[in-house]
CSV table of C-alpha atoms and ligand atoms in Angstrom, one decimal:
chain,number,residue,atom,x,y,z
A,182,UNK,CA,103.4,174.8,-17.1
A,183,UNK,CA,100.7,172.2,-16.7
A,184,UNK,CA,100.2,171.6,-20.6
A,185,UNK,CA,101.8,169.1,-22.9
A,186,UNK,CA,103.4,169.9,-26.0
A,187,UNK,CA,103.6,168.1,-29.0
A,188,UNK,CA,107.4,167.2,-27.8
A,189,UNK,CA,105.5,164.8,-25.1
A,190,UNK,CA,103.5,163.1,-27.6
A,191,UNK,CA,103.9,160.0,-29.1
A,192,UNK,CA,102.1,160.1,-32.3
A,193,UNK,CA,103.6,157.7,-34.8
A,194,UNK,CA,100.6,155.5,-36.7
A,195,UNK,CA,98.3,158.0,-34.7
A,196,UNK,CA,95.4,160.2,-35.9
A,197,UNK,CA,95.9,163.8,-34.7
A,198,UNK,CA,92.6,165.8,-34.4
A,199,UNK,CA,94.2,169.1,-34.9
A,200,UNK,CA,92.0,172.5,-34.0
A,201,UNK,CA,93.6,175.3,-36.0
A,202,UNK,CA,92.2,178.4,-36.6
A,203,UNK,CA,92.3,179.0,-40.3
A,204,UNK,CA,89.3,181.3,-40.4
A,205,UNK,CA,91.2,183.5,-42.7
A,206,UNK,CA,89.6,186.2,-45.3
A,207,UNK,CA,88.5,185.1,-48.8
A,208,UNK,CA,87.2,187.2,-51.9
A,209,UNK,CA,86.2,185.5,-54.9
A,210,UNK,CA,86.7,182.3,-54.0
A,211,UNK,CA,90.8,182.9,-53.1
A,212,UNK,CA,92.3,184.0,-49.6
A,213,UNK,CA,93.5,187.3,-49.5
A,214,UNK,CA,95.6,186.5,-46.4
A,215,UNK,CA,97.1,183.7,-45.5
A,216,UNK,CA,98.7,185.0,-42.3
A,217,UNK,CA,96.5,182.4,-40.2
A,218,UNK,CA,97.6,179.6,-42.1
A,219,UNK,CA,101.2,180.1,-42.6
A,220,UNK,CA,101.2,180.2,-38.8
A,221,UNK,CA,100.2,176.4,-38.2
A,222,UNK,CA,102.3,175.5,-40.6
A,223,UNK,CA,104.9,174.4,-38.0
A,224,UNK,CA,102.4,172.4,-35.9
A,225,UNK,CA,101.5,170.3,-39.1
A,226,UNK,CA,105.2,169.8,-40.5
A,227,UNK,CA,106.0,168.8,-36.5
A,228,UNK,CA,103.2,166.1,-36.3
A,229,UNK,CA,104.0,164.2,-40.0
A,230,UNK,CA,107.7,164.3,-39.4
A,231,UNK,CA,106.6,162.0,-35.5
A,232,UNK,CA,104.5,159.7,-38.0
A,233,UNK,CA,101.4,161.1,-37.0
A,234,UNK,CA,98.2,161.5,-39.6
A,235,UNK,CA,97.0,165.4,-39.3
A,236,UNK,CA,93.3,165.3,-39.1
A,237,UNK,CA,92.1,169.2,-39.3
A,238,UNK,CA,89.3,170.8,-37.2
A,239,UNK,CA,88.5,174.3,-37.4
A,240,UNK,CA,85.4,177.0,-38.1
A,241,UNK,CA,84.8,179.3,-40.9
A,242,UNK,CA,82.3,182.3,-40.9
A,243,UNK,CA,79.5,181.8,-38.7
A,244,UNK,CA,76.9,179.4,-40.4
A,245,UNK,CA,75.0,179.1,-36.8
A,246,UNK,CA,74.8,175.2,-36.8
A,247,UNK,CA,73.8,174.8,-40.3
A,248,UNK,CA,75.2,173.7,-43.5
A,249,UNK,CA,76.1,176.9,-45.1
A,250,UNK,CA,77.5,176.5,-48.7
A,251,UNK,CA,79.8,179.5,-49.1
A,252,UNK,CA,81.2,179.0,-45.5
A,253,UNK,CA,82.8,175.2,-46.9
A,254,UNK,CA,86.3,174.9,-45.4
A,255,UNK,CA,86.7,173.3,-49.1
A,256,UNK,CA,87.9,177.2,-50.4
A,257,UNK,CA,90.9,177.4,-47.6
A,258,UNK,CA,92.2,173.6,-49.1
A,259,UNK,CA,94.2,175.4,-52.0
A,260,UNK,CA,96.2,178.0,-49.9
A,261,UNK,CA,96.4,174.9,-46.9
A,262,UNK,CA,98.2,172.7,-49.5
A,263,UNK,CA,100.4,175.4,-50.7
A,264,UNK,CA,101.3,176.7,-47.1
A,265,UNK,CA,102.2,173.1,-46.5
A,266,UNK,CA,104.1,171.5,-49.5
A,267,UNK,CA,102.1,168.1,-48.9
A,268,UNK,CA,98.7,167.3,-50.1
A,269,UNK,CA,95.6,168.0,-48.6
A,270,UNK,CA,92.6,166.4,-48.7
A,271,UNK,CA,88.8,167.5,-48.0
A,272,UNK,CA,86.1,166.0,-46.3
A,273,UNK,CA,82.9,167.0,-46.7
A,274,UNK,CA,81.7,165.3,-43.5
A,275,UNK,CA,83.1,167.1,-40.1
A,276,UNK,CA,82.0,163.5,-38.6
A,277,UNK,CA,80.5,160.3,-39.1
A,278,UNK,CA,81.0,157.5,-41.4
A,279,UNK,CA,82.5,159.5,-44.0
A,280,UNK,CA,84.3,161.2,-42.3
A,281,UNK,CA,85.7,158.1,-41.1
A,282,UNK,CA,86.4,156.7,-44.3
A,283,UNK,CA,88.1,160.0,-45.5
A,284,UNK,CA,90.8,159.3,-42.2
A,285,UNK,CA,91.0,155.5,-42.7
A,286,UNK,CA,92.0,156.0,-46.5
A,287,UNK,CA,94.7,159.3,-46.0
A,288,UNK,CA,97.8,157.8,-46.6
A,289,UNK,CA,101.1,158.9,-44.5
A,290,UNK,CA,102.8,162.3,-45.3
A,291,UNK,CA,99.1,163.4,-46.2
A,292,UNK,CA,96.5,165.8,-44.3
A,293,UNK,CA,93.0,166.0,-44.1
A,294,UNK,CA,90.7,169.0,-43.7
A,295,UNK,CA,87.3,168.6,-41.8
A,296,UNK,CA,84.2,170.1,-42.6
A,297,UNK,CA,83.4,173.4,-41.0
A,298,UNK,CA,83.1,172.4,-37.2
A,299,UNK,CA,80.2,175.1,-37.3
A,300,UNK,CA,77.8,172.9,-39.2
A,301,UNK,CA,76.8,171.6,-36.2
A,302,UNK,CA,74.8,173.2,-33.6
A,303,UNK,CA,76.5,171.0,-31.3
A,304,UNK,CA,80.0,172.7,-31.9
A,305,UNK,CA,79.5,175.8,-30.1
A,306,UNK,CA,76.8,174.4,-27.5
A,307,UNK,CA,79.9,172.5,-26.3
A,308,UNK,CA,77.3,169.3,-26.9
A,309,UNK,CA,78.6,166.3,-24.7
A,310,UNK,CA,77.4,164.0,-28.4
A,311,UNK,CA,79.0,166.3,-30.6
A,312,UNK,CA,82.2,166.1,-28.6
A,313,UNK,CA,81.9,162.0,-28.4
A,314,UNK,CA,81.6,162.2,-32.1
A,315,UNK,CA,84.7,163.9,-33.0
A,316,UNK,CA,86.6,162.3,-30.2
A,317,UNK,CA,85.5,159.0,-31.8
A,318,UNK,CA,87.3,160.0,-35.0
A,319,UNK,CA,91.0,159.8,-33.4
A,320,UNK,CA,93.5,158.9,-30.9
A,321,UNK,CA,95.2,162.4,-29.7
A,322,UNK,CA,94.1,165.9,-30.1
A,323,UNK,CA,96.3,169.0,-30.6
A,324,UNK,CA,94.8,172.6,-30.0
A,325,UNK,CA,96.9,174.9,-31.9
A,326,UNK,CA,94.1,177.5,-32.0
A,327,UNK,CA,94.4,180.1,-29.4
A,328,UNK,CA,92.4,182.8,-30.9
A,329,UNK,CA,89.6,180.5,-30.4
A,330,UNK,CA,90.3,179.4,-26.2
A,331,UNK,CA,88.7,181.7,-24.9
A,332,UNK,CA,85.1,179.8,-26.1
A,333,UNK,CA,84.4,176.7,-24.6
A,334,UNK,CA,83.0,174.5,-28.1
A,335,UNK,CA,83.0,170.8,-28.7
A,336,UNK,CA,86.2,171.2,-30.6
A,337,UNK,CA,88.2,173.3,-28.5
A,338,UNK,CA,87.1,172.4,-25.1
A,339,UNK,CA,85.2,169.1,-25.1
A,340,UNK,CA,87.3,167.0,-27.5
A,341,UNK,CA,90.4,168.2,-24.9
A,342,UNK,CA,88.9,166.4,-22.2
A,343,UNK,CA,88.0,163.2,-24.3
A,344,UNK,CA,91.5,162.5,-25.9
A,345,UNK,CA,95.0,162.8,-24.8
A,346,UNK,CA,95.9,166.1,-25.2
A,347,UNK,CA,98.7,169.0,-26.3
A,348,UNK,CA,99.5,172.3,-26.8
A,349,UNK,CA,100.7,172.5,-31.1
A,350,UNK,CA,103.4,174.8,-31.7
A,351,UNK,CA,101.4,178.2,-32.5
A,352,UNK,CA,99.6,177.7,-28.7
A,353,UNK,CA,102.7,177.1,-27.1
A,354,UNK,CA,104.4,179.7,-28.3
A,355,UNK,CA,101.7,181.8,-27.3
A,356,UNK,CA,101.0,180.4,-23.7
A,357,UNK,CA,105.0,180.8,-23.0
A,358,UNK,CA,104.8,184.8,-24.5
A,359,UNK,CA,102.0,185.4,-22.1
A,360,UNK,CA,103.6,183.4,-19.2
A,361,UNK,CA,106.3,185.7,-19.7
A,362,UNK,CA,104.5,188.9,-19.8
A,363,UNK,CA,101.8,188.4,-17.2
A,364,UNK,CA,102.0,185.2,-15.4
A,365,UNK,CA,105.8,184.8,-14.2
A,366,UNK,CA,107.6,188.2,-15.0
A,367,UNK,CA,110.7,189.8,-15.2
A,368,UNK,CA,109.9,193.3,-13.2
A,369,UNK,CA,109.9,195.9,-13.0
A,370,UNK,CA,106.3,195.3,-15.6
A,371,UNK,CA,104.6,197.9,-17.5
A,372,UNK,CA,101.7,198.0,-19.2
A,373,UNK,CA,99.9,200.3,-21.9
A,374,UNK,CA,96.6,200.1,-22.2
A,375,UNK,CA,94.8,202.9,-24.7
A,376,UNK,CA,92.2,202.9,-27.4
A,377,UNK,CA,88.7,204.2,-27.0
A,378,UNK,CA,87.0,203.6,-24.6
A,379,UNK,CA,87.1,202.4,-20.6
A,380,UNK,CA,83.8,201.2,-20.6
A,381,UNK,CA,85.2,198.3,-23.1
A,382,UNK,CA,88.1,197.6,-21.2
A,383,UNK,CA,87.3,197.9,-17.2
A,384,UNK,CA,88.4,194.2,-16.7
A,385,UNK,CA,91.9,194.9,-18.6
A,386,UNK,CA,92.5,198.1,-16.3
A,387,UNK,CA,91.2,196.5,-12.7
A,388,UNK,CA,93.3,193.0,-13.7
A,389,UNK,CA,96.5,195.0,-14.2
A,390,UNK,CA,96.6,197.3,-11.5
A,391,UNK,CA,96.7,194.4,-9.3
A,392,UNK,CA,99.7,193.1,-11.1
A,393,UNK,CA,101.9,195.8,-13.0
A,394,UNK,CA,104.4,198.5,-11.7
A,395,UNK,CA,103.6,200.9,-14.2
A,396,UNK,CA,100.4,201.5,-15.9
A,397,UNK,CA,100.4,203.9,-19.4
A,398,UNK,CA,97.1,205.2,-20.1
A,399,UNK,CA,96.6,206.3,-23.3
A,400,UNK,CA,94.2,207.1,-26.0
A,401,UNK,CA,90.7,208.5,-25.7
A,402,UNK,CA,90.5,206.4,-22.5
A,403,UNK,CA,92.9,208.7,-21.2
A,404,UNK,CA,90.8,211.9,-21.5
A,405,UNK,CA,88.1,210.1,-19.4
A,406,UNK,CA,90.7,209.9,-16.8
A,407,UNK,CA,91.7,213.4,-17.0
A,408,UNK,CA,88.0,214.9,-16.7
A,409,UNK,CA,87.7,212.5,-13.8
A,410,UNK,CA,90.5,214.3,-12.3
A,411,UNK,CA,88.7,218.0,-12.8
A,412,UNK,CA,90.5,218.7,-16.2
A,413,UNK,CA,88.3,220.2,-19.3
A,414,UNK,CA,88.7,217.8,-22.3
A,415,UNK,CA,87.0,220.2,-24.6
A,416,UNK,CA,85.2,218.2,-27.2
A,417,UNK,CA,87.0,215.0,-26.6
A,418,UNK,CA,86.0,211.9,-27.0
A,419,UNK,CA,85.6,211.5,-23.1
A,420,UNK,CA,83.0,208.9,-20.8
A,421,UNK,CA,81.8,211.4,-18.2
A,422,UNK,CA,80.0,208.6,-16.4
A,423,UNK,CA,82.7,206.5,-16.3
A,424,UNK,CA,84.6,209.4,-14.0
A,425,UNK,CA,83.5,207.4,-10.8
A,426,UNK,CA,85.7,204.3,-11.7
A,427,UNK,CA,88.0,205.9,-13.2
A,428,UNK,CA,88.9,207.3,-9.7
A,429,UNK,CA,88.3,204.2,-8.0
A,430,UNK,CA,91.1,202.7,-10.8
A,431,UNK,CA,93.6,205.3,-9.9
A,432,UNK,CA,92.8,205.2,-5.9
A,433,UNK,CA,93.8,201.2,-6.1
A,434,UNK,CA,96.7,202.0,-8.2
A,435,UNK,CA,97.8,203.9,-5.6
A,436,UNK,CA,97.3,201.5,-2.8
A,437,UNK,CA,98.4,198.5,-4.8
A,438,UNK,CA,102.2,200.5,-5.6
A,439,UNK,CA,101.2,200.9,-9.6
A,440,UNK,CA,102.5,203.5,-11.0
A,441,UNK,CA,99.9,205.2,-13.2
A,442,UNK,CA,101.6,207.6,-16.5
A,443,UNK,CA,98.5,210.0,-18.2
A,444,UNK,CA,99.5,212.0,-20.8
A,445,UNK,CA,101.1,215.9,-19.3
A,446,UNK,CA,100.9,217.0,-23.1
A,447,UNK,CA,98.1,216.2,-26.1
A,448,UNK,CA,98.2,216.8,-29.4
A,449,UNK,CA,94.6,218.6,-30.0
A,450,UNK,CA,92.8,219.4,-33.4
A,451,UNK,CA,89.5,220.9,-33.9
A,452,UNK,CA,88.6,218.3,-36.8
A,453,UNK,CA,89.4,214.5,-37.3
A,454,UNK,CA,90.5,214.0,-40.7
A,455,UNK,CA,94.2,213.9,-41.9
A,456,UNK,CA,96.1,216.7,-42.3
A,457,UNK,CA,94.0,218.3,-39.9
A,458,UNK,CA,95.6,221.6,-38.4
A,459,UNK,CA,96.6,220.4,-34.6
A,460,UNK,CA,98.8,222.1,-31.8
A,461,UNK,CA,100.1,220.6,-28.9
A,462,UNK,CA,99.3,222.0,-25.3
A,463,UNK,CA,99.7,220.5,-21.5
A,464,UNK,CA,96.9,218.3,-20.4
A,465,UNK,CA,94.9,220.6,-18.8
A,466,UNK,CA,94.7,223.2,-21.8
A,467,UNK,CA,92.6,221.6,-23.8
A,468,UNK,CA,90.6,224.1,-25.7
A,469,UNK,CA,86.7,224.0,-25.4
A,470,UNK,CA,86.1,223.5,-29.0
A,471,UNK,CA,88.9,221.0,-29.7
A,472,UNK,CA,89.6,217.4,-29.2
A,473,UNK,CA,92.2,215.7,-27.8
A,474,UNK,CA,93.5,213.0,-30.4
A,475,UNK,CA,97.1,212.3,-29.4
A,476,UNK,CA,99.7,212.4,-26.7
A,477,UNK,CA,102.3,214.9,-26.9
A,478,UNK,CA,106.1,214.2,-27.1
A,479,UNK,CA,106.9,215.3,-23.1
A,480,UNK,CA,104.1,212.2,-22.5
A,481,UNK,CA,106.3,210.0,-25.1
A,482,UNK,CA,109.5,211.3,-23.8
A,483,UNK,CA,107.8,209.6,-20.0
A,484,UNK,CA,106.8,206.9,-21.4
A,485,UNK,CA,110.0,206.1,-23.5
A,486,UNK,CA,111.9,206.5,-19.9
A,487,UNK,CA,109.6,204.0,-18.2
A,488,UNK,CA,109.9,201.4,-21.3
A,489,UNK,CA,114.0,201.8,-20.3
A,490,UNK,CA,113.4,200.6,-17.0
A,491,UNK,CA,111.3,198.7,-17.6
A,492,UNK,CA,112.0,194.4,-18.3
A,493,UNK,CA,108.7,193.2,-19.2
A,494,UNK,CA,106.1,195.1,-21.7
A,495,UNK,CA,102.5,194.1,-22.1
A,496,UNK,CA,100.3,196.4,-24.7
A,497,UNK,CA,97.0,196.9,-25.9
A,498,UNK,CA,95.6,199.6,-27.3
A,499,UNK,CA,97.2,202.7,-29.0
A,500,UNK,CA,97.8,206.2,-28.0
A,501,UNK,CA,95.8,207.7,-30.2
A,502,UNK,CA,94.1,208.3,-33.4
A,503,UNK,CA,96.8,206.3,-34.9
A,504,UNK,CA,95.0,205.8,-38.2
A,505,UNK,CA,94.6,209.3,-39.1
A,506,UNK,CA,98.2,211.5,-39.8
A,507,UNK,CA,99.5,213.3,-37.5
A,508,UNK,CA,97.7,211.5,-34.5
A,509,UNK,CA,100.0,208.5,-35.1
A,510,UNK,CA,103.0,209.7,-33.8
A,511,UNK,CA,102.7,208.8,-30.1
A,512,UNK,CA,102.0,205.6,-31.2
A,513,UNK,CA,104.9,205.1,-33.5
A,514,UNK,CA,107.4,206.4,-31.4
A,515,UNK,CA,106.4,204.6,-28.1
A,516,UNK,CA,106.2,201.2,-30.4
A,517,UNK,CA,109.7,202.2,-32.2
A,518,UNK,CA,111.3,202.6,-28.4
A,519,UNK,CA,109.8,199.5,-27.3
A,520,UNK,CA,111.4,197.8,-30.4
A,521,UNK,CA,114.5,198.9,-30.1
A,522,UNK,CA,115.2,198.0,-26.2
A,523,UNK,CA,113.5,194.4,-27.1
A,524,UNK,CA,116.4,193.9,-30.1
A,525,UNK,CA,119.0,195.4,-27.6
A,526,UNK,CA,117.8,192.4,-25.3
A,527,UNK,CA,116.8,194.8,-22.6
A,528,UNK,CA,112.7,194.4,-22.3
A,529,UNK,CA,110.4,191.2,-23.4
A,530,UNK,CA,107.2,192.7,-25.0
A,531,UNK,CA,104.3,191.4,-25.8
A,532,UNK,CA,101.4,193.2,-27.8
A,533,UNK,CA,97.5,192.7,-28.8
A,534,UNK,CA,94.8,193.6,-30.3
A,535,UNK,CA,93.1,194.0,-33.7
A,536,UNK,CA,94.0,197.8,-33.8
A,537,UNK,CA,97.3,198.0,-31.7
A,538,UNK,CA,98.6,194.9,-34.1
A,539,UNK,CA,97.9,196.8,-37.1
A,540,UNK,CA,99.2,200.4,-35.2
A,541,UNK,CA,102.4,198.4,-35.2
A,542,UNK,CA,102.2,197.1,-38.3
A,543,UNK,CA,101.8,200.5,-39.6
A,544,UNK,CA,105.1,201.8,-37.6
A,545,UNK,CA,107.0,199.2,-38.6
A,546,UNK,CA,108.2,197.8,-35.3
A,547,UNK,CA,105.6,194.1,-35.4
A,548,UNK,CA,108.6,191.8,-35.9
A,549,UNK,CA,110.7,193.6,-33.7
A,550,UNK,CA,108.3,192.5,-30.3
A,551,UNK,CA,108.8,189.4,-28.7
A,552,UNK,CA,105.4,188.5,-29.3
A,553,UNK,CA,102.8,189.9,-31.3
A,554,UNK,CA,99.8,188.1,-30.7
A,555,UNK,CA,96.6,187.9,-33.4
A,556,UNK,CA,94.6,185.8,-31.3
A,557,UNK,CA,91.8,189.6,-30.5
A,558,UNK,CA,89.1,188.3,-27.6
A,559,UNK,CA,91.4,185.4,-26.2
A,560,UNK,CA,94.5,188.1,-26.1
A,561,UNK,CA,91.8,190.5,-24.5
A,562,UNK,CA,90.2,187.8,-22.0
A,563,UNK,CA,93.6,186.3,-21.0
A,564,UNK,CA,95.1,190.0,-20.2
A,565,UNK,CA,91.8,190.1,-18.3
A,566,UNK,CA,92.9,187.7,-16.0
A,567,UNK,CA,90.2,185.4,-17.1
A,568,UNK,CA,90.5,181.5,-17.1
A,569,UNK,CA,90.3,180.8,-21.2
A,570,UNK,CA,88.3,177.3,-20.9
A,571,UNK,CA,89.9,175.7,-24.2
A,572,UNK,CA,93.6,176.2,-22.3
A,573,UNK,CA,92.3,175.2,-18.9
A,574,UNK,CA,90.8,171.9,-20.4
A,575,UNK,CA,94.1,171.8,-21.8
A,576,UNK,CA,95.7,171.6,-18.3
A,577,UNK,CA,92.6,169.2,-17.3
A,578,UNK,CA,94.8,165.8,-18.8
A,579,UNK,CA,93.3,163.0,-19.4
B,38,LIG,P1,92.5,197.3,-29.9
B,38,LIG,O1,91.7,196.9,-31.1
B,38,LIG,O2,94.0,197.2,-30.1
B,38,LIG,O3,92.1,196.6,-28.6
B,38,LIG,P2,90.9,199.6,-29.4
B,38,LIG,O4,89.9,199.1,-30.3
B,38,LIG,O5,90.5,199.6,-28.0
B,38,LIG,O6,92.3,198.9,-29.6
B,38,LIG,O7,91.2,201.1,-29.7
B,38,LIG,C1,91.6,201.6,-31.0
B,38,LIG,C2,90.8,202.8,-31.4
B,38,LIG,O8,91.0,203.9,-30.5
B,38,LIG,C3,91.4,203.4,-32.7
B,38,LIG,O9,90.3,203.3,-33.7
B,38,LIG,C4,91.8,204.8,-32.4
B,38,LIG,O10,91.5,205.7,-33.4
B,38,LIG,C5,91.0,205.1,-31.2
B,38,LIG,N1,91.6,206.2,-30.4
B,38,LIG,C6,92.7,206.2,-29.8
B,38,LIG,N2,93.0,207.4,-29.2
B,38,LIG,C7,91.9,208.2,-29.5
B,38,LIG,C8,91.5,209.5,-29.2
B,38,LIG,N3,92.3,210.3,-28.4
B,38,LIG,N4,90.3,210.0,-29.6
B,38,LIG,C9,89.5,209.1,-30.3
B,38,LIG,N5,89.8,207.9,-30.6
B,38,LIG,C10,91.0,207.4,-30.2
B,39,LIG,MG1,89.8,197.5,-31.8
């Protein structure tokens, strides 16, 4: 795997710079979520019970290298302390002598939080001094921040290549999910890839072609496809100038041996709201004045066939219009089949995404996946096919 976990470490008596991503949302001075934070939980409770002294690094809003009041990582110390049944302790000072006196005086069993990482302009210039002054602070580093790798910053690229370093539990589990879905396989792979747009996901299409046996297109990216192919998409949300890739995306699907699934039916409506009067019709019978906001249930009938022979499931982006009723029903039924053949041990799958997460959120079906990752850009990026530096420094050793 190339990457060390925390079961390679030896971190008794040792200070553990950990970079966790506990950039979680907060309204009148409480967290409204603590999803971010529960999920290191693991990675903390793992480095105390090896005698190690948790030293917290993470960002918070985007204070642009200045000292930003309201964007103190003091406001997430509460909910960190609750999360983790053991105290927590705040240091105003990301680095420096205080910062240093804050680590020399945390007793065992305890953790300390840095101040926000961001404070410092040097932080996301990846500054060689910034990165020699947080190094300086400890004797092993731990990224357990994923969501953040796909950034090269002092404190999730530099400080890996300063300290001995490891993967904490929430990365590994991710890196192993992906390894399983992308890197190493069990085929026959499929992929879904919908949502809006191609323009915003060219490098997630060209990656996967190269890589998958099936390919689901869905969404409004899917109409684009069918006007590239001659069909009328009526009043669609449809990128006429992307028609030229599009072809050239389906042409290498076909030399490459990818299977590529459009929609054959759509769900069309001549207004976006809920409730909405729809119909469904083939592909090609879109009417002029309508728009095509769903796939139809011959398309999920397909795709719930190719999920069934399928082994491996990678997915971003929904179907369709998933937040708006009826347009979610693609969606739900293609996440609910992909659920049930991943409890019946039959397919790994692996979603992402801002909106598919919450699309499966709202269908029910989140816990049932093998992996749901939150991690957005890094999940994008890394289904990309794009080295993510703050894992490749990772690899790097030292
Ligand atoms: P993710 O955040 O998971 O990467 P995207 O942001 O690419 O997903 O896409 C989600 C958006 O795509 C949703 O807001 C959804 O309403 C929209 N969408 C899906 N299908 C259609 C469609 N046929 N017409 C218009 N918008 C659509
Ligand atoms: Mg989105």
């Amino acid at each position: 795997m190339g990457w060390k976990t925390l079961d390679d470490m030896d971190l008794a008596g040792k200070v553990v710079l950990t970079r966790v991503d506990i950039n979680v949302p907060v309204e009148n001075g409480t967290v409204t979520d603590d999803t971010r934070i529960r999920r290191i939980v693991p990675t903390i409770r793992d480095i105390l019970e090896k005698g190690g002294k948790p030293v917290l690094l993470a960002h918070f809003g985007r204070p642009k290298g200045q000292r930003v009041p309201e964007m103190s990582l003091e406001i997430v110390r509460p909910a960190l302390e609750a999360a983790l049944g053991v105290p927590v302790r705040f240091s105003p000072e990301t680095v420096g002598p205080e910062a240093r006196k804050a680590i020399d005086a945390l007793p065992e069993g305890e953790v300390l939080l840095l101040e926000n990482t961001r404070f410092h302009p040097g932080e996301t210039k990846n500054d060689p001094a910034f990165a020699d002054a947080l190094a300086a602070l400890g004797d092993v580093y731990v990224n357990d921040a994923f969501s953040t790798a796909h950034r090269a910053h002092a404190s999730t690229e530099g400080l890996a290549r300063r300290l001995p370093a490891a993967a904490g539990r929430l990365m590994e589990a991710e890196l192993k999910a992906l390894e399983a879905a992308l890197g190493n396989p069990e085929r026959p792979v499929t992929a879904v890839v919908g949502g809006a747009k191609v323009s915003t996901k060219l490098d997630l299409l060209k990656n996967l072609v190269g890589k998958v046996d099936n390919l689901v297109i869905g969404g409004g990216m899917a109409n684009t496809f069918l006007a590239a192919q001659g069909i009328d998409v009526g009043k669609s949300l449809c990128e006429h100038e992307m028609a030229d890739t599009a072809r050239a995306i389906l042409e290498e699907a076909e030399a490459k041996g990818c299977r590529i699934i459009l929609p054959v039916d759509v769900v069309v409506a001549r207004e976006f709201r809920a409730g909405a009067e729809s119909e469904t019709v083939p592909a090609d019978a879109c009417p002029a004045d309508a728009m095509i906001l769903d796939a139809g249930p011959k398309t999920v009938e397909e795709i719930a066939e190719v999920f069934g022979n399928s082994k491996t499931l990678i997915w971003n982006g929904p179907l369709g219009a998933f937040e708006i009723e009826p347009f979610d029903r693609a969606t739900n039924a293609a996440a609910k089949r992909a659920a049930e053949l991943t409890r019946a041990g039959r397919l790994v799958s692996v979603a992402g995404g801002g909106d598919t997460v919450a699309a499966l959120n709202k269908a029910g079906v989140a816990d049932d996946f093998t992996y749901v990752s939150t991690a957005g850009g890094a999940f994008l990026e890394w289904m990309e096919g794009k080295e993510l530096p703050g894992v490749a420094a990772l690899m790097g050793g030292n």
